[in-house]
Amino acid sequence: MPDTRRSRARARPGDGALLRGEILAAATALLDEAGDESALTLRAVAARAGVTTPSVYLHFANKRELVDAVCLAVWEDLGRRMRDAGAGIEDPYQAMRRHGAAFVRFGLEHPVQYRLLMMRPRSGEEAEWSAADACLDWVGEAIRPCLEAGVLVGDPTRLALQMLAALHGLVALYLTRPDYPWPDDVETMADEVTRMAGLGSALAGRLRGPGPAPTTGAFTVAFDALADRLRRPDPAAGPDATA
């Protein structure tokens, strides 16, 4: 069988980090091409990177460790994207909308990594735990300004879980049910789901407690009145300042 490895200059002492980066880049390319981890063998990664299989073992003890490293290599980018999406937006609620859209966009741009880290039963792998925990932390960070401003009321962790459930549910459905009649504009869909979750949590936090649940008629009258007021935002708040 011919050697398919590309020629590669011999690494100099101290180039271990560079070689590790090349191995991760090769593994990421294979993972994206295959759409799952089936093609990600250490031998295949070595061939793609132009190194020997023992060179891969110097950095990754087994396939599981390599797969985790590939997934986590892009995961930190999720937190950065969410922060960047809301940067410069003073209104906490409008910033939260941008954070939610960034979450969905990231999941759809990295479907393999998202599935491996967020869409399979939790195992004992540290990567899966750290990725899921980081995900919840970033969503919590995104909604914290709304809590501080009084838009959201309630337990921060519970509210973060509610928002994460909405965002993750949308990403998971897009990835597993692409045949659904999805709108062409993913950004608008992501924004609508974030708004729905945010407004729902804001209302639920104020209704939680003793007393009877509101009737359908009460909801209808109150919502119509609220929607009418929210359609007339403060002009100084900018074009995004609608519910």
XYZ file of C-alpha atoms in Angstrom:
243
model
C 0.000 0.000 0.000
C 1.546 3.374 -0.993
C 2.471 5.854 1.683
C -0.108 8.669 1.503
C 1.519 10.866 4.085
C 2.612 14.289 2.892
C 6.286 15.088 3.292
C 7.050 16.928 6.469
C 10.191 18.471 7.856
C 11.568 16.727 10.919
C 10.484 18.530 14.067
C 13.191 20.309 16.026
C 13.542 19.915 19.782
C 10.892 22.020 21.467
C 8.472 21.759 18.541
C 6.109 19.454 20.421
C 3.353 22.061 20.662
C 3.587 22.703 16.924
C 3.316 18.993 16.132
C 0.354 18.642 18.481
C -1.354 21.485 16.667
C -0.783 19.825 13.303
C -2.183 16.559 14.608
C -5.277 18.342 15.918
C -5.735 20.130 12.589
C -5.518 16.828 10.705
C -7.937 15.148 13.092
C -10.399 18.051 12.825
C -10.358 17.802 9.023
C -11.029 14.047 9.146
C -13.815 14.510 11.680
C -15.506 17.197 9.598
C -15.217 15.159 6.405
C -16.614 11.961 7.926
C -19.365 13.619 9.950
C -18.649 11.332 12.913
C -15.707 9.850 14.773
C -15.595 6.581 12.816
C -12.810 7.755 10.511
C -10.739 9.216 13.302
C -8.164 6.478 13.867
C -4.720 7.378 15.094
C -3.234 5.836 11.966
C -5.469 7.907 9.672
C -4.647 11.062 11.592
C -0.935 10.315 11.376
C -1.218 9.836 7.623
C -3.090 13.090 7.186
C -0.572 14.998 9.337
C 2.427 13.399 7.608
C 3.875 11.825 10.745
C 4.244 8.347 12.136
C 1.583 6.767 14.328
C 3.977 6.636 17.323
C 4.319 10.426 16.985
C 0.584 10.749 17.553
C 0.826 8.512 20.622
C 3.372 10.904 22.104
C 0.561 13.468 22.422
C -2.600 11.361 22.711
C -2.768 8.065 24.551
C -5.777 6.767 22.615
C -8.525 7.687 20.176
C -10.892 8.912 22.907
C -8.326 11.397 24.149
C -7.746 12.655 20.605
C -11.471 13.032 19.872
C -11.957 14.974 23.103
C -9.066 17.284 22.288
C -10.450 17.958 18.799
C -13.871 18.822 20.188
C -12.565 20.993 22.999
C -10.261 22.846 20.590
C -13.297 24.649 19.152
C -15.403 24.752 22.307
C -13.779 27.788 23.892
C -14.778 29.662 20.764
C -18.432 29.325 21.813
C -17.899 31.392 24.940
C -15.923 34.002 23.016
C -18.584 34.270 20.322
C -21.359 34.710 22.836
C -19.452 37.477 24.618
C -18.574 39.200 21.346
C -22.178 39.025 20.129
C -23.393 41.123 23.035
C -20.403 43.451 23.236
C -21.323 47.115 23.078
C -25.059 46.510 23.577
C -26.133 48.333 26.712
C -29.631 46.876 27.000
C -29.341 43.506 28.829
C -32.358 41.932 27.126
C -31.196 42.871 23.627
C -27.718 41.579 24.437
C -29.221 38.289 25.615
C -30.942 37.896 22.253
C -27.599 38.255 20.492
C -25.987 35.747 22.862
C -28.673 33.190 22.063
C -28.294 33.588 18.308
C -24.521 33.142 18.642
C -25.035 29.886 20.565
C -27.284 28.429 17.863
C -25.022 29.580 15.049
C -22.001 27.953 16.696
C -23.802 24.630 17.170
C -24.842 24.491 13.526
C -21.362 25.430 12.304
C -19.745 22.676 14.398
C -22.300 19.849 14.221
C -19.907 16.951 14.851
C -18.279 18.505 17.892
C -21.644 19.625 19.233
C -23.128 16.141 18.900
C -20.156 14.482 20.585
C -20.044 16.871 23.536
C -23.714 17.737 24.061
C -25.926 15.098 22.437
C -24.927 11.753 23.872
C -25.339 10.323 27.371
C -22.764 11.634 29.772
C -19.936 9.222 30.330
C -17.058 9.432 32.731
C -15.019 11.414 30.202
C -13.771 14.676 31.659
C -14.116 16.472 28.302
C -17.861 15.896 28.166
C -18.312 17.146 31.722
C -16.169 20.235 31.227
C -17.851 21.124 27.917
C -21.366 20.782 29.312
C -20.479 22.722 32.458
C -18.822 25.469 30.408
C -21.924 25.652 28.216
C -24.166 26.222 31.219
C -21.733 28.776 32.642
C -21.704 30.787 29.400
C -25.492 30.826 29.213
C -25.583 31.882 32.865
C -23.130 34.659 32.070
C -25.358 35.777 29.173
C -28.489 36.103 31.309
C -26.818 37.578 34.390
C -27.254 41.212 33.245
C -30.990 40.549 32.843
C -31.115 39.304 36.425
C -29.205 42.335 37.667
C -31.548 44.654 35.741
C -34.650 42.916 37.107
C -35.818 41.658 33.705
C -35.515 38.091 34.974
C -36.485 37.089 38.486
C -35.567 33.836 40.179
C -32.749 31.370 40.764
C -29.848 32.062 38.357
C -29.032 28.392 37.780
C -32.647 27.484 37.119
C -33.027 30.368 34.666
C -29.779 29.413 32.889
C -31.037 25.841 32.541
C -34.301 27.084 31.052
C -32.501 29.182 28.454
C -30.016 26.404 27.697
C -32.891 23.948 27.226
C -34.440 26.254 24.626
C -31.201 26.922 22.736
C -29.925 23.355 22.877
C -33.324 22.050 21.816
C -33.242 24.209 18.690
C -29.692 23.152 17.762
C -30.452 19.482 18.411
C -33.579 19.581 16.262
C -31.796 21.318 13.410
C -29.065 18.669 13.503
C -31.259 15.599 13.900
C -34.366 16.689 11.969
C -33.129 18.710 8.986
C -36.232 17.549 7.095
C -38.520 19.656 9.308
C -40.037 22.690 7.536
C -37.417 25.050 8.938
C -37.437 28.690 7.785
C -34.574 29.726 5.523
C -33.430 32.363 7.989
C -31.773 30.495 10.848
C -30.754 33.743 12.534
C -34.367 34.880 12.861
C -35.428 31.480 14.179
C -32.679 31.551 16.793
C -33.675 35.073 17.808
C -37.338 34.101 18.117
C -36.537 31.109 20.329
C -34.283 33.242 22.542
C -37.000 35.875 22.841
C -39.607 33.220 23.620
C -37.455 31.691 26.343
C -36.508 35.087 27.777
C -40.040 36.477 27.851
C -41.435 33.200 29.165
C -38.897 33.082 31.982
C -39.535 36.742 32.814
C -43.253 36.111 33.154
C -42.929 32.760 34.941
C -40.636 34.292 37.537
C -43.288 36.833 38.422
C -46.157 34.336 38.476
C -44.350 31.761 40.597
C -45.743 31.452 44.101
C -49.065 30.978 45.876
C -52.403 31.690 44.272
C -54.375 30.240 41.365
C -52.886 30.022 37.905
C -54.143 32.696 35.496
C -56.980 31.711 33.189
C -56.765 31.765 29.403
C -58.939 34.861 29.307
C -56.717 36.698 31.767
C -53.642 35.779 29.763
C -55.197 36.991 26.523
C -56.233 40.378 27.880
C -52.945 40.953 29.728
C -50.763 39.814 26.828
C -52.572 41.993 24.310
C -52.106 45.022 26.545
C -48.445 44.180 27.194
C -47.701 43.570 23.524
C -49.256 46.893 22.628
C -46.968 48.700 25.082
C -43.864 46.779 23.977
C -44.451 47.690 20.344
C -43.700 51.285 21.270
C -40.115 51.066 22.577
C -37.968 53.951 23.635
C -36.596 55.483 20.385
C -33.232 55.939 22.067
C -32.921 52.183 22.618
C -32.103 51.411 18.960
C -33.612 49.216 16.213
C -33.306 45.968 18.203
C -35.306 47.216 21.166
C -38.483 45.245 20.511
C -39.606 42.211 22.465
